[in-house]
Amino acid sequence: MRREPLAPRREHLVLPRGLRAALVAGAGAGLLLGLVLPASADPVYPSARQVAQAKAATAAKAAQADAIQARLIASTAHLEQVRAGAEQVAEAANGATLLLAEKTQAAQATRTRAAAAAAVAQQASDKVGQLAAQAYMSSNGLGGLDALLSSRGPQDILDKAAGLSIVSDIRNRTLAEASASSVVAGVLQRQAAQAQAQQLAAAQAADAARRAAQSQATQAAAETARVQQEQATMLSQLATLRNTSLALERERQQGLEAQAQARAAAGARAAAQARAAAAAEAARRAAEQAKHHPSGGGSPGASTNGGSGGGSGNGGGGSSTPTPRVTDAPPPVSGGVSAVIAFARAQVGDPYEWGAAGPGTWDCSGLTMRAWAQAGVSLSHYTGAQWGETARVPLSDLRPGDLLFFGDSGPTSHHVGLYIGGDEMIEAPYTGAFVSIAKFWGRPDLLPYGGRP
C-alpha cells in the first residue's frame, strides 16, 4: 500500500502574552472607530431654505442702502433749497437797504428844495409888506388922485400918471411873485413831507428785511448742521450695510455728486449752444429780410423784434419774466478785468456773511461790487440792481469778469458770481461757507444770460 507524502508541518508563531493582549485591544478600538466615523467625508450643502434666507437678507440690505441713498440725495436737495431761500431773503434785505438809501437821498433833496422855496416866498412876502408900508406912509387919504390934482400942468400930470403906473406895475408884479413863490413853497413842502414819509416807510421795511435775513440765516445754519449730522449717520449706515468704511462712502457720494453735476453741466452747455445757434439764425433771417425789403422800416422792424422776443423766450430761464433783449455788450474795461479777478481771488477763504461787503467777510453781491470797483466801475450792493446795471450776455459769449446770476429772473435773482473762465466762477456762496472758486454749469437756477459791467 502506497503511502501519501505528509503535508509540511506548519510552525506557529507563539507571541508573548502581553503583546497578544495589545493586539486584541487595538483591533477592538479600530472596530469601534469604524463604527463611529463615516466611511467617507461627504460635503455638506446649504439647504434651499438657507439659500432663500441669505438672498432675502442680501436684498434687504440692498433695499436699505438704496433707501438711505435716496434720503441722502433728498437731503442734499433740501439743503440747496434752504440755502437758496436764505440767499433770497438776504438779497431782499440788500435791496431794501438800497431803496432806503435812495429814499433818504430823495427826501434830503426835496427838503433842500422846499427850504429854498420857502426862503424865496418869505422874501417876496417881505417885499409885499414893505410896499404896503410905503403906500400907507405916503398916502394922505386921496392916494394917487392927490398927486394928480397937485400937478402944475398937463405934462406934469402925464409924468405923474406914468410914475403911478410904474409903481402899480411893480406892486402887481411883487404881489404875483409872492403869490407864486408861496404856491411853489407849499407844493415843495408837501413833496418833502411825502418824501419823508416814504423814507420812514423804507427805513421800517429795511429794518424788517434785515431782521428777516438774520433770522433766516440763523435757521439755515441750524438746518445745515442738522442735515449734515443726519447725512453723516446715513453714510455710517451705508458703510455698515456695504461692509466698507465711512471714508470710502464719503468718496463714493462725492463721486456720485460729481457725475450728476457733470451730466447737468453737459445739458446746460448744450442748451446754451442751442440758444446761441437760434439767436444766430434769427439774426441771419433778419439780415436777409432787411436785404430784400430795405424800404420797409416800420413793418419789418416790428416783426423782427417780435421774432427775436419769441426766440429768446423759448430759451429763457423763468416763464414769469420775459427774456431780456440781448444787445451788443461793451467789452470789459481794458486793463481792468485782471484787477477785478485778482481782487476776487485774494478774498478766497474769507467767510460768507449776508449784507457784508468786506473787508474780511462778504456776501455775493458785496464781493462783485467791490471787485468791479477795482476797475472804476460802480455797482450797487444788490443782485437785482446789478442785473439792471450790466449788459445782457449769452452764456455762450461769456468773458472773464462777467457776472453770472442765479434765481427765477434777473431782477429777483438771489445769487451772483464772478466768471473767471472755463467752468469756474468766484463766489461768496451761503451762510457757513467761504469765498471759493466753484463750477457753475449745471446749477438748476443759473439764468441763461450773464451781465457785463
XYZ file of N, CA and C in Angstrom, residues 17-180:
492
model
N 2.377 36.889 25.885
C 1.010 37.157 26.320
C 0.707 38.660 26.324
N 1.593 39.491 26.678
C 1.340 40.955 26.727
C 1.102 41.534 25.355
N 1.898 41.019 24.380
C 1.735 41.545 23.017
C 0.411 41.119 22.430
N 0.032 39.855 22.707
C -1.261 39.401 22.190
C -2.403 40.250 22.779
N -2.340 40.619 23.994
C -3.392 41.449 24.610
C -3.455 42.819 23.959
N -2.305 43.353 23.614
C -2.268 44.690 22.986
C -2.879 44.663 21.617
N -2.582 43.582 20.847
C -3.149 43.492 19.507
C -4.663 43.352 19.555
N -5.111 42.551 20.491
C -6.569 42.384 20.617
C -7.229 43.718 20.968
N -6.636 44.455 21.854
C -7.209 45.762 22.255
C -7.213 46.724 21.090
N -6.105 46.755 20.287
C -6.038 47.660 19.132
C -7.076 47.311 18.095
N -7.252 46.005 17.861
C -8.261 45.604 16.878
C -9.650 46.009 17.320
N -9.896 45.907 18.600
C -11.211 46.331 19.102
C -11.443 47.822 18.961
N -10.393 48.563 19.222
C -10.518 50.032 19.087
C -10.781 50.423 17.656
N -10.033 49.750 16.740
C -10.248 50.062 15.319
C -11.657 49.730 14.889
N -12.177 48.628 15.414
C -13.546 48.276 15.078
C -14.533 49.315 15.572
N -14.271 49.786 16.785
C -15.155 50.815 17.332
C -15.089 52.103 16.529
N -13.874 52.502 16.113
C -13.726 53.729 15.298
C -14.436 53.583 13.972
N -14.333 52.421 13.426
C -15.024 52.178 12.157
C -16.521 52.296 12.295
N -17.008 51.911 13.493
C -18.443 52.038 13.711
C -18.868 53.481 13.927
N -17.986 54.301 14.535
C -18.349 55.689 14.864
C -18.186 56.618 13.681
N -17.050 56.591 12.934
C -16.774 57.521 11.834
C -17.446 57.038 10.574
N -17.879 57.983 9.729
C -18.469 57.566 8.456
C -17.415 56.998 7.557
N -17.878 56.293 6.614
C -16.931 55.648 5.708
C -16.196 56.660 4.866
N -16.854 57.829 4.457
C -16.201 58.869 3.656
C -16.749 60.236 4.078
N -15.955 61.420 3.948
C -16.342 62.771 4.363
C -17.116 63.437 3.236
N -18.423 63.189 3.150
C -19.251 63.785 2.111
C -19.442 65.289 2.395
N -19.408 66.239 1.347
C -19.615 67.682 1.559
C -21.036 67.959 2.003
N -21.177 69.048 2.852
C -22.482 69.445 3.366
C -22.931 70.699 2.634
N -24.061 70.704 1.917
C -24.582 71.850 1.169
C -25.668 72.536 1.987
N -25.758 73.979 1.803
C -26.863 74.675 2.497
C -28.195 74.253 1.890
N -29.153 74.287 2.712
C -30.478 73.896 2.244
C -31.098 75.009 1.408
N -32.163 74.682 0.720
C -32.864 75.672 -0.087
C -33.400 76.804 0.790
N -33.812 76.464 1.970
C -34.313 77.468 2.891
C -33.213 78.426 3.311
N -32.028 77.858 3.577
C -30.911 78.709 3.948
C -30.511 79.638 2.803
N -30.534 79.124 1.585
C -30.216 79.952 0.414
C -31.227 81.074 0.273
N -32.486 80.773 0.444
C -33.538 81.785 0.330
C -33.385 82.855 1.406
N -33.053 82.415 2.597
C -32.862 83.366 3.685
C -31.677 84.283 3.408
N -30.589 83.726 2.877
C -29.416 84.546 2.559
C -29.736 85.554 1.472
N -30.474 85.094 0.442
C -30.859 86.021 -0.626
C -31.755 87.124 -0.083
N -32.672 86.779 0.771
C -33.571 87.785 1.345
C -32.804 88.804 2.181
N -31.820 88.303 2.944
C -31.022 89.213 3.761
C -30.222 90.169 2.884
N -29.641 89.637 1.802
C -28.876 90.479 0.876
C -29.775 91.518 0.215
N -30.961 91.084 -0.203
C -31.899 92.010 -0.831
C -32.350 93.072 0.150
N -32.553 92.688 1.404
C -32.980 93.648 2.416
C -31.901 94.700 2.643
N -30.643 94.264 2.696
C -29.541 95.220 2.862
C -29.450 96.157 1.668
N -29.607 95.604 0.471
C -29.560 96.437 -0.726
C -30.697 97.454 -0.731
N -31.880 97.006 -0.316
C -33.014 97.916 -0.262
C -32.784 99.025 0.766
N -32.220 98.651 1.910
C -31.901 99.643 2.932
C -30.878 100.649 2.407
N -29.867 100.132 1.709
C -28.838 101.015 1.159
C -29.435 101.960 0.119
N -30.316 101.427 -0.734
C -30.960 102.272 -1.740
C -31.823 103.347 -1.085
N -32.534 102.971 -0.048
C -33.384 103.946 0.644
C -32.540 105.045 1.287
N -31.427 104.639 1.892
C -30.538 105.625 2.508
C -29.937 106.534 1.440
N -29.571 105.945 0.309
C -29.017 106.734 -0.784
C -30.035 107.773 -1.275
N -31.276 107.345 -1.392
C -32.323 108.285 -1.813
C -32.507 109.396 -0.791
N -32.427 109.046 0.482
C -32.540 110.066 1.521
C -31.366 111.035 1.474
N -30.182 110.533 1.165
C -29.019 111.414 1.029
C -29.221 112.418 -0.098
N -29.701 111.937 -1.240
C -29.942 112.825 -2.379
C -31.000 113.866 -2.021
N -32.069 113.405 -1.363
C -33.140 114.325 -0.980
C -32.644 115.361 0.023
N -31.799 114.940 0.957
C -31.290 115.884 1.957
C -30.381 116.923 1.317
N -29.604 116.514 0.320
C -28.753 117.472 -0.387
C -29.603 118.500 -1.128
N -30.660 118.036 -1.795
C -31.566 118.960 -2.484
C -32.255 119.886 -1.478
N -32.605 119.350 -0.320
C -33.241 120.165 0.719
C -32.285 121.254 1.190
N -31.020 120.913 1.367
C -30.030 121.906 1.774
C -29.903 123.019 0.738
N -29.896 122.654 -0.526
C -29.804 123.656 -1.579
C -30.993 124.607 -1.530
N -32.183 124.077 -1.266
C -33.364 124.926 -1.162
C -33.280 125.844 0.052
N -32.792 125.301 1.164
C -32.649 126.116 2.373
C -31.676 127.259 2.123
N -30.560 126.944 1.498
C -29.549 127.976 1.239
C -30.054 129.008 0.243
N -30.750 128.536 -0.801
C -31.303 129.475 -1.782
C -32.329 130.395 -1.130
N -33.139 129.838 -0.233
C -34.109 130.668 0.474
C -33.448 131.726 1.334
N -32.374 131.335 2.017
C -31.645 132.303 2.840
C -31.004 133.378 1.968
N -30.457 132.982 0.824
C -29.864 133.954 -0.093
C -30.920 134.922 -0.612
N -32.111 134.389 -0.921
C -33.192 135.235 -1.430
C -33.555 136.299 -0.407
N -33.707 135.904 0.844
C -34.074 136.859 1.884
C -32.935 137.844 2.131
N -31.690 137.362 2.080
C -30.544 138.245 2.287
C -30.461 139.307 1.196
N -30.659 138.888 -0.055
C -30.604 139.860 -1.138
C -31.802 140.800 -1.103
N -32.936 140.321 -0.624
C -34.082 141.216 -0.434
C -33.747 142.295 0.589
N -33.005 141.913 1.623
C -32.561 142.903 2.612
C -31.601 143.899 1.978
N -30.708 143.413 1.113
C -29.820 144.332 0.399
C -30.621 145.294 -0.467
N -31.658 144.770 -1.133
C -32.494 145.625 -1.952
C -33.235 146.663 -1.127
N -33.732 146.262 0.043
C -34.424 147.203 0.913
C -33.475 148.273 1.436
N -32.248 147.881 1.731
C -31.247 148.854 2.184
C -30.912 149.845 1.072
N -30.797 149.327 -0.151
C -30.532 150.205 -1.295
C -31.688 151.180 -1.516
N -32.922 150.682 -1.411
C -34.090 151.545 -1.572
C -34.131 152.612 -0.478
N -33.766 152.244 0.747
C -33.733 153.216 1.830
C -32.737 154.328 1.520
N -31.570 153.959 1.000
C -30.575 154.979 0.643
C -31.112 155.917 -0.427
N -31.810 155.360 -1.411
C -32.383 156.191 -2.468
C -33.461 157.112 -1.913
N -34.336 156.580 -1.062
C -35.398 157.407 -0.483
C -34.825 158.475 0.440
N -33.774 158.146 1.156
C -33.142 159.123 2.040
C -32.538 160.260 1.234
N -31.865 159.907 0.136
C -31.287 160.932 -0.721
C -32.371 161.804 -1.349
N -33.455 161.164 -1.800
C -34.550 161.922 -2.400
C -35.208 162.842 -1.383
N -35.396 162.363 -0.160
C -36.013 163.186 0.877
C -35.137 164.382 1.220
N -33.826 164.149 1.289
C -32.910 165.245 1.586
C -32.951 166.294 0.478
N -32.954 165.836 -0.784
C -33.005 166.782 -1.905
C -34.317 167.557 -1.902
N -35.419 166.891 -1.608
C -36.720 167.561 -1.583
C -36.788 168.564 -0.441
N -36.239 168.214 0.711
C -36.213 169.152 1.837
C -35.390 170.391 1.489
N -34.285 170.168 0.789
C -33.444 171.304 0.397
C -34.188 172.238 -0.550
N -34.892 171.664 -1.538
C -35.665 172.496 -2.470
C -36.808 173.213 -1.759
N -37.453 172.510 -0.849
C -38.560 173.123 -0.113
C -38.063 174.283 0.751
N -36.909 174.109 1.375
C -36.354 175.183 2.202
C -35.992 176.397 1.353
N -35.425 176.142 0.179
C -35.085 177.247 -0.710
C -36.340 177.965 -1.180
N -37.379 177.224 -1.534
C -38.633 177.844 -1.977
C -39.278 178.625 -0.843
N -39.183 178.112 0.350
C -39.751 178.832 1.497
C -39.017 180.142 1.727
N -37.698 180.135 1.528
C -36.921 181.372 1.688
C -37.313 182.402 0.636
N -37.499 181.954 -0.614
C -37.934 182.864 -1.678
C -39.319 183.426 -1.370
N -40.201 182.563 -0.904
C -41.550 183.019 -0.563
C -41.526 184.037 0.568
N -40.646 183.838 1.506
C -40.542 184.782 2.622
C -40.015 186.134 2.148
N -39.030 186.095 1.256
C -38.507 187.349 0.708
C -39.593 188.099 -0.055
N -40.359 187.377 -0.879
C -41.452 188.018 -1.616
C -42.487 188.588 -0.670
N -42.770 187.852 0.389
C -43.733 188.343 1.374
C -43.224 189.600 2.052
N -41.923 189.643 2.320
C -41.336 190.829 2.936
C -41.458 192.041 2.006
N -41.247 191.840 0.723
C -41.372 192.933 -0.242
C -42.804 193.468 -0.281
N -43.755 192.557 -0.259
C -45.148 192.977 -0.239
C -45.431 193.824 0.996
N -44.879 193.394 2.102
C -45.066 194.146 3.332
C -44.444 195.536 3.254
N -43.263 195.595 2.645
C -42.607 196.886 2.501
C -43.422 197.816 1.604
N -43.940 197.307 0.486
C -44.768 198.116 -0.400
C -46.017 198.608 0.309
N -46.614 197.745 1.075
C -47.817 198.129 1.801
C -47.504 199.242 2.804
N -46.362 199.113 3.471
C -45.973 200.148 4.434
C -45.702 201.465 3.746
N -44.999 201.392 2.588
C -44.703 202.620 1.838
C -45.982 203.275 1.354
N -46.908 202.470 0.867
C -48.174 203.029 0.386
C -48.931 203.704 1.524
N -48.889 203.105 2.680
C -49.589 203.667 3.826
C -48.947 204.980 4.288
N -47.601 204.995 4.318
C -46.895 206.174 4.791
C -47.035 207.350 3.830
N -47.073 207.064 2.521
C -47.122 208.141 1.533
C -48.527 208.578 1.198
N -49.540 207.929 1.710
C -50.923 208.244 1.367
C -51.523 209.179 2.406
N -52.263 210.272 1.928
C -52.975 211.188 2.842
C -54.479 211.020 2.735
N -54.879 209.955 2.153
C -56.304 209.690 2.029
C -56.754 209.711 0.600
N -56.092 210.531 -0.288
C -56.502 210.606 -1.684
C -55.661 209.723 -2.583
N -54.514 209.277 -2.063
C -53.666 208.370 -2.817
C -53.163 209.018 -4.088
N -53.264 208.315 -5.185
C -52.748 208.767 -6.475
C -53.501 209.984 -6.996
N -54.774 210.148 -6.621
C -55.552 211.294 -7.084
C -54.974 212.600 -6.546
N -54.485 212.627 -5.328
C -53.880 213.820 -4.745
C -52.666 214.265 -5.540
N -51.894 213.287 -5.979
C -50.704 213.634 -6.775
C -51.100 214.265 -8.102
N -52.162 213.813 -8.712
C -52.592 214.355 -9.995
C -53.157 215.777 -9.818
N -53.919 215.987 -8.752
C -54.513 217.295 -8.537
C -53.471 218.367 -8.228
N -52.366 217.985 -7.655
C -51.318 218.941 -7.310
C -50.345 219.185 -8.459
N -50.638 218.710 -9.628
C -49.742 218.882 -10.773
C -49.801 220.315 -11.277
N -48.682 220.724 -11.997
C -48.555 222.090 -12.465
C -48.849 222.216 -13.956
N -49.474 221.302 -14.528
C -49.809 221.409 -15.937
C -50.052 220.032 -16.539
N -50.477 220.035 -17.803
C -50.794 218.746 -18.458
C -49.612 217.785 -18.516
N -48.424 218.354 -18.847
C -47.265 217.450 -18.949
C -46.908 216.838 -17.598
N -47.009 217.664 -16.557
C -46.715 217.160 -15.210
C -47.705 216.078 -14.813
N -48.977 216.287 -15.257
C -49.995 215.272 -14.963
C -49.635 213.946 -15.643
N -49.212 214.056 -16.916
C -48.845 212.832 -17.641
C -47.651 212.140 -16.992
N -46.668 212.925 -16.590
C -45.476 212.324 -15.971
C -45.821 211.626 -14.660
N -46.635 212.308 -13.845
C -47.009 211.685 -12.558
C -47.882 210.456 -12.760
N -48.728 210.476 -13.795
C -49.571 209.296 -14.072
C -48.722 208.118 -14.513
N -47.719 208.426 -15.338
C -46.819 207.333 -15.767
C -46.075 206.770 -14.575
N -45.646 207.641 -13.670
C -44.948 207.146 -12.483
C -45.842 206.285 -11.622
N -47.087 206.760 -11.469
C -48.017 205.961 -10.681
C -48.279 204.595 -11.345
N -48.290 204.559 -12.675
C -48.496 203.291 -13.392
C -47.330 202.336 -13.163
N -46.100 202.877 -13.186
C -44.919 202.039 -12.938
C -44.964 201.478 -11.529
N -45.291 202.347 -10.586
C -45.378 201.865 -9.202
C -46.437 200.783 -9.084
N -47.535 200.990 -9.775
C -48.593 199.983 -9.728
C -48.137 198.671 -10.343
N -47.396 198.763 -11.455
C -46.879 197.530 -12.077
C -45.927 196.792 -11.142
N -45.064 197.571 -10.482
C -44.119 196.943 -9.545
C -44.880 196.242 -8.418
N -45.901 196.947 -7.928
C -46.693 196.345 -6.851
C -47.367 195.053 -7.327
N -47.949 195.144 -8.522
C -48.650 193.962 -9.046
C -47.684 192.796 -9.263
N -46.506 193.108 -9.823
C -45.523 192.060 -10.064
C -45.034 191.468 -8.751
N -44.818 192.316 -7.774
C -44.365 191.827 -6.469
C -45.412 190.936 -5.824
N -46.670 191.358 -5.945
C -47.753 190.535 -5.394
C -47.857 189.198 -6.117
N -47.674 189.214 -7.437
C -47.752 187.973 -8.210
C -46.601 187.037 -7.847
N -45.405 187.621 -7.728
C -44.249 186.806 -7.349
C -44.433 186.214 -5.962
N -44.950 186.985 -5.078
C -45.172 186.485 -3.723
C -46.182 185.346 -3.725
N -47.251 185.555 -4.514
C -48.269 184.509 -4.581
C -47.709 183.226 -5.191
N -46.949 183.382 -6.289
C -46.399 182.207 -6.964
C -45.384 181.488 -6.086
